[in-house]
PDB file of C-alpha atoms in Angstrom:
ATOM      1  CA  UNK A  14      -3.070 -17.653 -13.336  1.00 49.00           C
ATOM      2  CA  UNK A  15       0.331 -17.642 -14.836  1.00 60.00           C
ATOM      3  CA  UNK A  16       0.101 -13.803 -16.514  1.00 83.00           C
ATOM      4  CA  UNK A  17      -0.229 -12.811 -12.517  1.00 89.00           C
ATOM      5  CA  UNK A  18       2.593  -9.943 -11.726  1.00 94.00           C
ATOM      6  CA  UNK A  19       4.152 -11.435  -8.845  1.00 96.00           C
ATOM      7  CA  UNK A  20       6.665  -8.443  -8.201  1.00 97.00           C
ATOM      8  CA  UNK A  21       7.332  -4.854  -9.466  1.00 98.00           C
ATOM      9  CA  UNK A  22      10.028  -1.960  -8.994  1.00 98.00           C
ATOM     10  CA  UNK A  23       8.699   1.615  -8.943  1.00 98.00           C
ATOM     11  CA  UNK A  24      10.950   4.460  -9.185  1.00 98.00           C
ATOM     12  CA  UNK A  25       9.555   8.025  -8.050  1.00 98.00           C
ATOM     13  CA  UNK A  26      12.228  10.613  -9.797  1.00 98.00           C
ATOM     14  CA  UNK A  27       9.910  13.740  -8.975  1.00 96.00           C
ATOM     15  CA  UNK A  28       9.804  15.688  -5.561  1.00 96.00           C
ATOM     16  CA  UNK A  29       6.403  17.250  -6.390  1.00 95.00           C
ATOM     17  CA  UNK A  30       2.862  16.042  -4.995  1.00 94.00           C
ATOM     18  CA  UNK A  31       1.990  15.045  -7.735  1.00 94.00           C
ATOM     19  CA  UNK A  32       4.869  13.293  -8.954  1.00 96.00           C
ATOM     20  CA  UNK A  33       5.162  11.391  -5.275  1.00 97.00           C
ATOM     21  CA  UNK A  34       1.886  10.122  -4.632  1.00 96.00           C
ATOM     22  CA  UNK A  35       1.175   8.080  -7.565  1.00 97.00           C
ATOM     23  CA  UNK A  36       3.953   5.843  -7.152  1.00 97.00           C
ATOM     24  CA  UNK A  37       3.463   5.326  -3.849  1.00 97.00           C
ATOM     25  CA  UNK A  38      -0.217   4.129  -4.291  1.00 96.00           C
ATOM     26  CA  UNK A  39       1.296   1.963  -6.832  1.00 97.00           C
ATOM     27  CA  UNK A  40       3.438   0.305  -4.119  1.00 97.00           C
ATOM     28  CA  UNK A  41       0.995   0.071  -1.640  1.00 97.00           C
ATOM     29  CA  UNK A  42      -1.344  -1.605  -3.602  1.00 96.00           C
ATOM     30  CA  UNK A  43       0.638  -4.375  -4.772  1.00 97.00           C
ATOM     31  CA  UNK A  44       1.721  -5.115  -1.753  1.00 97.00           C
ATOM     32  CA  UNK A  45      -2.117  -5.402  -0.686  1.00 96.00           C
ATOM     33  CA  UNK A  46      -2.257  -7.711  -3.648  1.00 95.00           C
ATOM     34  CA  UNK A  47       0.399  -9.664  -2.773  1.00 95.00           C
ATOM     35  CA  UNK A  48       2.845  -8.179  -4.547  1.00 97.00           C
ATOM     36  CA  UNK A  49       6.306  -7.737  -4.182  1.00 97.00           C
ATOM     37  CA  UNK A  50       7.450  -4.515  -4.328  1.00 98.00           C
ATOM     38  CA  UNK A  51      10.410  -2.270  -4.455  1.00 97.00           C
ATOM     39  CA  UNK A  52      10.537   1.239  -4.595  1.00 98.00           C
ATOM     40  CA  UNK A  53      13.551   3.297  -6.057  1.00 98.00           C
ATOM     41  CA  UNK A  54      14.247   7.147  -5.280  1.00 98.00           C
ATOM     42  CA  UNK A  55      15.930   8.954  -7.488  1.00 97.00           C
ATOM     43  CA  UNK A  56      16.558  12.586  -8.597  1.00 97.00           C
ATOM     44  CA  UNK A  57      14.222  15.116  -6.698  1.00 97.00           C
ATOM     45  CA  UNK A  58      11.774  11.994  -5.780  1.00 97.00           C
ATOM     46  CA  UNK A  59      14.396  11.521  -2.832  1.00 97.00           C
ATOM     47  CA  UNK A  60      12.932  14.314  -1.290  1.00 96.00           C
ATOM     48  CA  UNK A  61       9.932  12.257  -0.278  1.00 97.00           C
ATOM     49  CA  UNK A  62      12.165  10.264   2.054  1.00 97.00           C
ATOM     50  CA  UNK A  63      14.595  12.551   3.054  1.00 96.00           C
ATOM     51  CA  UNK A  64      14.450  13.502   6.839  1.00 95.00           C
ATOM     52  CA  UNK A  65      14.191  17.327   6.650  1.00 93.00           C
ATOM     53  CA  UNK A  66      12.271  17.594   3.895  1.00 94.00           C
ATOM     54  CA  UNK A  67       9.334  14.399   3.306  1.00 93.00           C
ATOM     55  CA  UNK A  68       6.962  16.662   5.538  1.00 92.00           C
ATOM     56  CA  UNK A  69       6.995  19.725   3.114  1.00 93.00           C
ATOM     57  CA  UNK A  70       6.438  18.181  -0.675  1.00 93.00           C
ATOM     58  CA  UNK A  71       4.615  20.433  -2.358  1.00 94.00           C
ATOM     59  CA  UNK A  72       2.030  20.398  -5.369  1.00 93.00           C
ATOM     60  CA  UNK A  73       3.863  21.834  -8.445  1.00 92.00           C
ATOM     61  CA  UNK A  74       1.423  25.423  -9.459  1.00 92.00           C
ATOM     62  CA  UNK A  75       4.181  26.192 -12.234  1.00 91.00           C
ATOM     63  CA  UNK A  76       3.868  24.390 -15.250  1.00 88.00           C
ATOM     64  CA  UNK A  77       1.081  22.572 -14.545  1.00 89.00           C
ATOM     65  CA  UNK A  78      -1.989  22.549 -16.752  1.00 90.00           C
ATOM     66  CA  UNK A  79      -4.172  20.506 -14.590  1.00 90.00           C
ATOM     67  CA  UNK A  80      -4.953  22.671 -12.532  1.00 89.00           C
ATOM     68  CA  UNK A  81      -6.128  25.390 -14.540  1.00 91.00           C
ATOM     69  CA  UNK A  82      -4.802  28.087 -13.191  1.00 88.00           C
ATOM     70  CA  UNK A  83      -3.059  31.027 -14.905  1.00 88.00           C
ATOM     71  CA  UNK A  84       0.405  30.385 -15.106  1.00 87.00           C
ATOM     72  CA  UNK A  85       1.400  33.741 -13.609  1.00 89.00           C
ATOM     73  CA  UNK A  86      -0.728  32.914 -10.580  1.00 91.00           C
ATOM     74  CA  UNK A  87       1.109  29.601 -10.031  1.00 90.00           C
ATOM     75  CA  UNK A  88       3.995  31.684  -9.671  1.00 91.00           C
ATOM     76  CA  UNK A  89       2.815  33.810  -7.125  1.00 92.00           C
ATOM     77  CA  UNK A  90       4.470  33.650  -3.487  1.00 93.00           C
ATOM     78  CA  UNK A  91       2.955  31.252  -1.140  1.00 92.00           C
ATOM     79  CA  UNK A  92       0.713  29.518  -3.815  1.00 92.00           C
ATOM     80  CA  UNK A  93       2.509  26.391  -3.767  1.00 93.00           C
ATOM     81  CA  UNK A  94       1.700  26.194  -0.044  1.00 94.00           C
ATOM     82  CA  UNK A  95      -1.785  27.472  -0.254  1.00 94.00           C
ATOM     83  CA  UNK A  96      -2.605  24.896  -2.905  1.00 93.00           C
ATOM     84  CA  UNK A  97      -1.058  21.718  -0.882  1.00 94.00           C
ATOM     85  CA  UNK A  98      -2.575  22.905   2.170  1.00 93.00           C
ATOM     86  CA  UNK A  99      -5.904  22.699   0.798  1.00 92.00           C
ATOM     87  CA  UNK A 100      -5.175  19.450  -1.378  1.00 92.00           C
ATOM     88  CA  UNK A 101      -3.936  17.740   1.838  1.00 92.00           C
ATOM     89  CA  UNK A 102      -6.868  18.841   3.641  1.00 94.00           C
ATOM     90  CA  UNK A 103      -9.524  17.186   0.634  1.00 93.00           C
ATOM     91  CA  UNK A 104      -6.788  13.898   1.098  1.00 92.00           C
ATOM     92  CA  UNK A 105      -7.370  14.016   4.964  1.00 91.00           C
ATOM     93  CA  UNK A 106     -11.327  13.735   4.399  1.00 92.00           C
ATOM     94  CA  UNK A 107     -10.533  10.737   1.864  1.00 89.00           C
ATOM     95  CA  UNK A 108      -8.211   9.066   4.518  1.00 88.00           C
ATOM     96  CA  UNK A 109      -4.928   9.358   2.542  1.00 91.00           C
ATOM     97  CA  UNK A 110      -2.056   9.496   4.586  1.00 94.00           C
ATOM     98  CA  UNK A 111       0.282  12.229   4.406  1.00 94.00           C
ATOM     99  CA  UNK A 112       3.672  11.498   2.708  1.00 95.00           C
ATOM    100  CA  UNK A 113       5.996  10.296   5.826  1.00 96.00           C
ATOM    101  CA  UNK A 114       2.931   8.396   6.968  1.00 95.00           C
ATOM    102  CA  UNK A 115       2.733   6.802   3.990  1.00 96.00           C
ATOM    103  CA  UNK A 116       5.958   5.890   3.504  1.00 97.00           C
ATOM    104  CA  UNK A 117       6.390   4.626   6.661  1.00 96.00           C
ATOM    105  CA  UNK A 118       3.220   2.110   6.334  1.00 96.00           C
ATOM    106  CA  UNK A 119       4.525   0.988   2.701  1.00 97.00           C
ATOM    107  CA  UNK A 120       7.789   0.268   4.449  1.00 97.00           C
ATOM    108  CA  UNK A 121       5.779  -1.677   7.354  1.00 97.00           C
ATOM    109  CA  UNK A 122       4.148  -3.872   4.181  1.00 97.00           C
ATOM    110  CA  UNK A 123       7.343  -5.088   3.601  1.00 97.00           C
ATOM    111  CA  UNK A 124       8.145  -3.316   0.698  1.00 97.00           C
ATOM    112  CA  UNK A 125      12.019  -2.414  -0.405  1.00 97.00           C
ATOM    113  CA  UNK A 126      12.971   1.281   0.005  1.00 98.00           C
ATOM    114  CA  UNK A 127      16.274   2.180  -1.632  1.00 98.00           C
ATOM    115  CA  UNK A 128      17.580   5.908  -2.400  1.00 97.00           C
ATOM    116  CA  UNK A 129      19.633   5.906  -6.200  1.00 97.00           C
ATOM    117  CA  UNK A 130      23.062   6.293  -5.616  1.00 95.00           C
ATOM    118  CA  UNK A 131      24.065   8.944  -8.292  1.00 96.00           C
ATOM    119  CA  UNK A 132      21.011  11.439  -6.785  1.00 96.00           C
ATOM    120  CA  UNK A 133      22.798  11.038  -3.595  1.00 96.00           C
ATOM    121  CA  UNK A 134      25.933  11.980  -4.688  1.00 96.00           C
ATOM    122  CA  UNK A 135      25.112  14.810  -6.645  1.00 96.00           C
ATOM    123  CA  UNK A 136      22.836  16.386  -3.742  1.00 96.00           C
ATOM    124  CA  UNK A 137      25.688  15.233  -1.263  1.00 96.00           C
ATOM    125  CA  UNK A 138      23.405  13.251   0.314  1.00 96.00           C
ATOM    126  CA  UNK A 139      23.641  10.480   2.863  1.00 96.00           C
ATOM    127  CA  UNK A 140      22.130   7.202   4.032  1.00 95.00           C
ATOM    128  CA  UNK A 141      21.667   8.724   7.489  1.00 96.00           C
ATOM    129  CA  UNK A 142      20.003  12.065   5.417  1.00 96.00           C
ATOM    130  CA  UNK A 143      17.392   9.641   4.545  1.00 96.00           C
ATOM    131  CA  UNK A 144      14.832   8.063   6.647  1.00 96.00           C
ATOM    132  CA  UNK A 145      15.743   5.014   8.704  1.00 97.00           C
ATOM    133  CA  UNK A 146      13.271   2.774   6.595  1.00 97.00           C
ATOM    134  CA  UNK A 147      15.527   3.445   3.886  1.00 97.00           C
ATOM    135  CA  UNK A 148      17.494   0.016   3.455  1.00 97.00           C
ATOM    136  CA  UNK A 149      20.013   1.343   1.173  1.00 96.00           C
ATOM    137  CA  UNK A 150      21.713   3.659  -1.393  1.00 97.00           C
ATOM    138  CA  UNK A 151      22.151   1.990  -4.003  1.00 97.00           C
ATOM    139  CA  UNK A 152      23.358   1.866  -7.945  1.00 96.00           C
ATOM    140  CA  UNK A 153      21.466   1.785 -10.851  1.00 96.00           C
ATOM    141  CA  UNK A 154      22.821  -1.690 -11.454  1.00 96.00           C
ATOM    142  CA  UNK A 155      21.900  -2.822  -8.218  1.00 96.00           C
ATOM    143  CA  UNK A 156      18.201  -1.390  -8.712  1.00 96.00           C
ATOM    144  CA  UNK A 157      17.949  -3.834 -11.678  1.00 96.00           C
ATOM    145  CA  UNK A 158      19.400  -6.597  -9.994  1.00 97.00           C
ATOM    146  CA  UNK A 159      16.574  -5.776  -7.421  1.00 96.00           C
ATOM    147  CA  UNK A 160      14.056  -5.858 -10.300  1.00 97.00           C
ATOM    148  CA  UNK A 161      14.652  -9.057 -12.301  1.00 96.00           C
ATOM    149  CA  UNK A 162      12.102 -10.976 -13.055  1.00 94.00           C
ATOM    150  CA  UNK A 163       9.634  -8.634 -12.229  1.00 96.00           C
ATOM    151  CA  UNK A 164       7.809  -5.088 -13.897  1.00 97.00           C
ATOM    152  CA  UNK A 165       9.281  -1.932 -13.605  1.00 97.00           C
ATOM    153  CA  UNK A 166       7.379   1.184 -13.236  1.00 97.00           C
ATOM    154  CA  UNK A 167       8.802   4.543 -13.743  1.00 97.00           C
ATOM    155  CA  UNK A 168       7.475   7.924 -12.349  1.00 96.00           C
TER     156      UNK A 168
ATOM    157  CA  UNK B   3     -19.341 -17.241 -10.684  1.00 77.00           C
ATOM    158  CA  UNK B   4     -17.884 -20.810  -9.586  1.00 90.00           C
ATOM    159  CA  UNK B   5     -18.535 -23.367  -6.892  1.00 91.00           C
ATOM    160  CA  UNK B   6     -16.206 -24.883  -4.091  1.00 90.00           C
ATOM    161  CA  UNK B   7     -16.251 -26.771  -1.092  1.00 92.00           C
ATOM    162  CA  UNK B   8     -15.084 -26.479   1.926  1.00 91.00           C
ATOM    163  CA  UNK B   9     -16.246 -28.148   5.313  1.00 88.00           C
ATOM    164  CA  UNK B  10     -18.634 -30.168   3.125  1.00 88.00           C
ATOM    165  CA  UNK B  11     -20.134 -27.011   2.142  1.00 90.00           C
ATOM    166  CA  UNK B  12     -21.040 -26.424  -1.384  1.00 91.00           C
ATOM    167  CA  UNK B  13     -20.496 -22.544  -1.687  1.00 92.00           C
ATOM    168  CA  UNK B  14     -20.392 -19.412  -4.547  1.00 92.00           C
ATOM    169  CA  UNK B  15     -17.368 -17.888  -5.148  1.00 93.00           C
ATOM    170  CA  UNK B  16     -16.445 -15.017  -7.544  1.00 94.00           C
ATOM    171  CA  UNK B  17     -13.860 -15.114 -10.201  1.00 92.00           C
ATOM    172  CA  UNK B  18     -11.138 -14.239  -7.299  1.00 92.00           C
ATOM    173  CA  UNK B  19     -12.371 -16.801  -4.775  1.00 93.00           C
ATOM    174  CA  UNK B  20     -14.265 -14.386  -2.874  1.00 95.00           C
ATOM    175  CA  UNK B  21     -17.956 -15.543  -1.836  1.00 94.00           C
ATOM    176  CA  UNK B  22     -20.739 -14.152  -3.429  1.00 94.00           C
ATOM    177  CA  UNK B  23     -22.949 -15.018  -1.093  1.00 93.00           C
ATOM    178  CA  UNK B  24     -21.203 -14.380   2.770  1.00 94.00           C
ATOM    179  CA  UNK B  25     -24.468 -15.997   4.462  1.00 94.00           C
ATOM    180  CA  UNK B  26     -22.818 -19.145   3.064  1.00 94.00           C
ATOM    181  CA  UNK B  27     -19.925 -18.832   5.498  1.00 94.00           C
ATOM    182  CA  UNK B  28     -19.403 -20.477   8.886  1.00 93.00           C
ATOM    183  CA  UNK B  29     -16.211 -20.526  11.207  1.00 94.00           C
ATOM    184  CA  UNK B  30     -15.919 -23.987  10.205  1.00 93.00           C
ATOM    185  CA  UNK B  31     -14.882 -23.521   6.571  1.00 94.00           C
ATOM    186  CA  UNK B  32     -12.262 -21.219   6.833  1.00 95.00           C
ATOM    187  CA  UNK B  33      -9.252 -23.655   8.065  1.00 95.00           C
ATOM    188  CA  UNK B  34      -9.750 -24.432   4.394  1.00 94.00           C
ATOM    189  CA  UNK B  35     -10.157 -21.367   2.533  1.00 95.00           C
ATOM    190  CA  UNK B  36      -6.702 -20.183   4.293  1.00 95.00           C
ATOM    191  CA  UNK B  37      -5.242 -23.866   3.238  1.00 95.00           C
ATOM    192  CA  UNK B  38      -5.770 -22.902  -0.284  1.00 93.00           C
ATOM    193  CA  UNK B  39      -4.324 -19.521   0.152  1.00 93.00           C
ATOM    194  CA  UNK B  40      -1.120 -21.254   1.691  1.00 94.00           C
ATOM    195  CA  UNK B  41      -1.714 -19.928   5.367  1.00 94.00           C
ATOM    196  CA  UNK B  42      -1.801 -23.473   7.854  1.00 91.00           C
ATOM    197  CA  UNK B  43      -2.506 -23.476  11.012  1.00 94.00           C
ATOM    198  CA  UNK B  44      -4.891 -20.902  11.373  1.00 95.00           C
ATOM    199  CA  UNK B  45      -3.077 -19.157  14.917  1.00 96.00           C
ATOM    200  CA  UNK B  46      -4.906 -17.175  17.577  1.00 95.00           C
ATOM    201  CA  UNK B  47      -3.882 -14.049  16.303  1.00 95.00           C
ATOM    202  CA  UNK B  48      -5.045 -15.256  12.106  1.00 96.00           C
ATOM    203  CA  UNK B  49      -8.544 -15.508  13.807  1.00 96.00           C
ATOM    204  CA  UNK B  50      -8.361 -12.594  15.624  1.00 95.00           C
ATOM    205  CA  UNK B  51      -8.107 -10.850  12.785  1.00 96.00           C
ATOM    206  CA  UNK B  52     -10.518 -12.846  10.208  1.00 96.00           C
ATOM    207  CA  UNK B  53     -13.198 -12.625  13.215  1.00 95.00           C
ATOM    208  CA  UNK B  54     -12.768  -8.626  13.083  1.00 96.00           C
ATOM    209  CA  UNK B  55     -13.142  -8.641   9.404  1.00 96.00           C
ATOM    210  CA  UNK B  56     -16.422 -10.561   9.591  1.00 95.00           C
ATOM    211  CA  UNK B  57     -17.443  -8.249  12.277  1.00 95.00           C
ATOM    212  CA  UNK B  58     -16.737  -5.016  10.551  1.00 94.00           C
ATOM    213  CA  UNK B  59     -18.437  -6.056   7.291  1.00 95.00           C
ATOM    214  CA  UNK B  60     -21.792  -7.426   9.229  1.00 94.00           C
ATOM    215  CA  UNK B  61     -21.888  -4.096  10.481  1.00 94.00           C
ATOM    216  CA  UNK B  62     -20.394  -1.903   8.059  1.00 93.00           C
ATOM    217  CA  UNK B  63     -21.439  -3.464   4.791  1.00 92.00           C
ATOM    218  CA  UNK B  64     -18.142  -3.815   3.645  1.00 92.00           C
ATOM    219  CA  UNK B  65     -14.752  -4.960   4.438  1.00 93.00           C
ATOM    220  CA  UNK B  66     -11.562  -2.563   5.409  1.00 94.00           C
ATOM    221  CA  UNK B  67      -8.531  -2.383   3.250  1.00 93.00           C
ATOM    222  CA  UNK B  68      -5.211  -2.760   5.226  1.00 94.00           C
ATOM    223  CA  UNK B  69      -4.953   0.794   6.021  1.00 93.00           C
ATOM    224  CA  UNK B  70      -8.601   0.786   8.032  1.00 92.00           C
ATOM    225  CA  UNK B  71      -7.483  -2.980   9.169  1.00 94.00           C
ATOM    226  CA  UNK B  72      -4.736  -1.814  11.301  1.00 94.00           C
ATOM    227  CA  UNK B  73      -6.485   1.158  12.654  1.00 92.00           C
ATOM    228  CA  UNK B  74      -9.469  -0.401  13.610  1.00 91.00           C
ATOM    229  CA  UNK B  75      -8.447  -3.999  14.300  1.00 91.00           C
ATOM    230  CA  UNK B  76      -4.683  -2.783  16.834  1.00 91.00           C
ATOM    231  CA  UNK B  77      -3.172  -5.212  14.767  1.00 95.00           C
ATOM    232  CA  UNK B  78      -0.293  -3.228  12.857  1.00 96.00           C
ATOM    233  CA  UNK B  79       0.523  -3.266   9.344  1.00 96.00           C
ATOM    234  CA  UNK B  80       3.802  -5.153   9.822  1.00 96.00           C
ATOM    235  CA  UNK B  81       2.365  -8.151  11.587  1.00 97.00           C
ATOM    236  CA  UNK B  82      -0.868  -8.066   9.402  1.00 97.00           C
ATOM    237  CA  UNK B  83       1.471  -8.614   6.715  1.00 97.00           C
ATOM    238  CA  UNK B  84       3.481 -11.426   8.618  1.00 96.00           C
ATOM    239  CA  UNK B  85      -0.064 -13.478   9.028  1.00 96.00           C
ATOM    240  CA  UNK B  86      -1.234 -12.363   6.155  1.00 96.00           C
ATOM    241  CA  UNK B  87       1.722 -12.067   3.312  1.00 95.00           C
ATOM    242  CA  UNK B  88      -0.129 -12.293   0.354  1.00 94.00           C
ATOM    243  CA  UNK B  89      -2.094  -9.664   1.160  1.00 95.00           C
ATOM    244  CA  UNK B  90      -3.909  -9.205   4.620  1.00 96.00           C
ATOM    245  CA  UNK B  91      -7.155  -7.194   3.724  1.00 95.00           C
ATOM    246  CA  UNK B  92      -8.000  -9.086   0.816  1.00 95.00           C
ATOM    247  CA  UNK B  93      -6.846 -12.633   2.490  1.00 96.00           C
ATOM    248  CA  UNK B  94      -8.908 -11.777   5.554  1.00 96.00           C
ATOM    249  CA  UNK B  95     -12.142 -10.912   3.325  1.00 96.00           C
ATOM    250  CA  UNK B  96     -11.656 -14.594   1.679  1.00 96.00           C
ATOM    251  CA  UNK B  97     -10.708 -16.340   4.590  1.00 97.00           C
ATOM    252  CA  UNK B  98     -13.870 -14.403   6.154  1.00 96.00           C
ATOM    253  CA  UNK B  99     -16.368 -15.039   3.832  1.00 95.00           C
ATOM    254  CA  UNK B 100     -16.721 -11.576   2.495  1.00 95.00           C
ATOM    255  CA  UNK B 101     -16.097  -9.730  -0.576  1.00 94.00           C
ATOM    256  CA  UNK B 102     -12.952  -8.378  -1.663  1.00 94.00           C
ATOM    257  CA  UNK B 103     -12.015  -4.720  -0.109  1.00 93.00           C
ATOM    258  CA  UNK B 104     -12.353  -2.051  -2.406  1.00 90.00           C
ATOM    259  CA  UNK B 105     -10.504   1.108  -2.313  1.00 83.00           C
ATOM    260  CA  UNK B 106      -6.802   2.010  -3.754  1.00 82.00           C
ATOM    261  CA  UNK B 107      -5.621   3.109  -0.687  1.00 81.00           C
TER     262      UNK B 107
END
């Protein structure tokens, strides 16, 4: 089949739940395909592989419809936490691995992690801020050097 | 639905290459399935893992995705992935006899 996708670049630009996980399912599952697959973090989607702070991503409750929940309630204290904590237990019963865990397995796959150089440098951040499976910071020129010939997927 | 042979064994294969119909499969035909996919010699460890699959869908009904693979099977993801590049579940499953993994995980 010549119409096959034989590689794709994913960037994850959100530090939300919501805005990590989809991407990262992405990646995984080309690589089960086959797939080659890079993924690019950018703006607040660093987050999910920054060392401090990839264990505590938390589900957006503020300014998000989908869950139907009064918008003043999403803004309550601790509902942020109290709404991942139960999302990550109904993920736990489905077998999805947390974030770091899944990060760390899409990195095992072979897949390219890189952090966005102009994120880094306006959050002062580091390569050694980032998780060791993090090959590199790097530009947005580089990313589509990384990317030629192949999709791109933006999150 | 097509047809192929390997071993001298006229089997059913779905669209992807995956049988249709696993009772068709013997140890002997799958040096050739994993020639087609690319993967020759067939090592100790490729067989290892092919074996397990078989195993776990005989008794499971179906075949683990890569995730469940390296749990189950002690072989990690990384060198799953260096037998297995194009994919270890679903390689496995073909190279197996079984049909494709399903899950998104």
């Amino acid at each position: 089949m010549s119409d096959r996708i034989e590689k794709v670049s994913i960037i994850i630009s959100k530090g939300s739940l919501e805005g990590v996980y989809p991407g990262l399912i992405m990646a995984n599952g080309a690589r089960a395909e086959g797939i080659e697959a890079n993924l690019f973090f950018t703006f607040f989607g660093l987050d999910a592989v920054h060392r401090a702070r990839h264990e505590h991503i938390k589900l957006a409750t503020v300014g998000n419809p989908g869950l139907h929940l009064a918008t003043m309630l999403g803004g309550l204290p601790g509902m942020s936490s109290v709404m991942t904590h139960y999302l990550d237990h109904k993920m736990a019963q489905l077998d999805i691995p947390s974030i770091p865990e899944f990060v760390e397995m899409i990195a095992d796959t072979g897949a390219g992690l890189y952090g966005c150089k102009a994120s880094a440098d306006l959050f002062g951040l580091h390569k050694e801020d980032l998780i060791p499976q993090v090959r590199d910071i790097i530009t947005v020129g580089q990313f589509y050097g990384l990317a030629a010939g192949g999709q791109i997927i933006f999150t | 639905m097509t047809t192929a042979t390997y071993a001298e064994r006229e089997v059913s294969l779905d669209a992807e290459g995956f049988f249709t119909d696993p009772s068709q499969w013997d140890e002997a035909e799958a040096p050739a399935i994993a020639a087609a996919e690319g993967i020759s010699p067939l090592t100790d460890r490729h067989w290892e893992v092919i074996r397990f699959m078989r195993r776990e869908y005989e008794e499971k009904g179906a075949a683990p995705n890569v995730r469940a693979l390296a749990k189950t099977s002690g072989v990690s993801i990384r060198e799953l992935y260096q037998l297995f590049p194009k994919g270890p579940a679903k390689l496995a499953a073909k190279i197996a006899g079984v049909p494709k993994p399903v899950g998104c995980i």
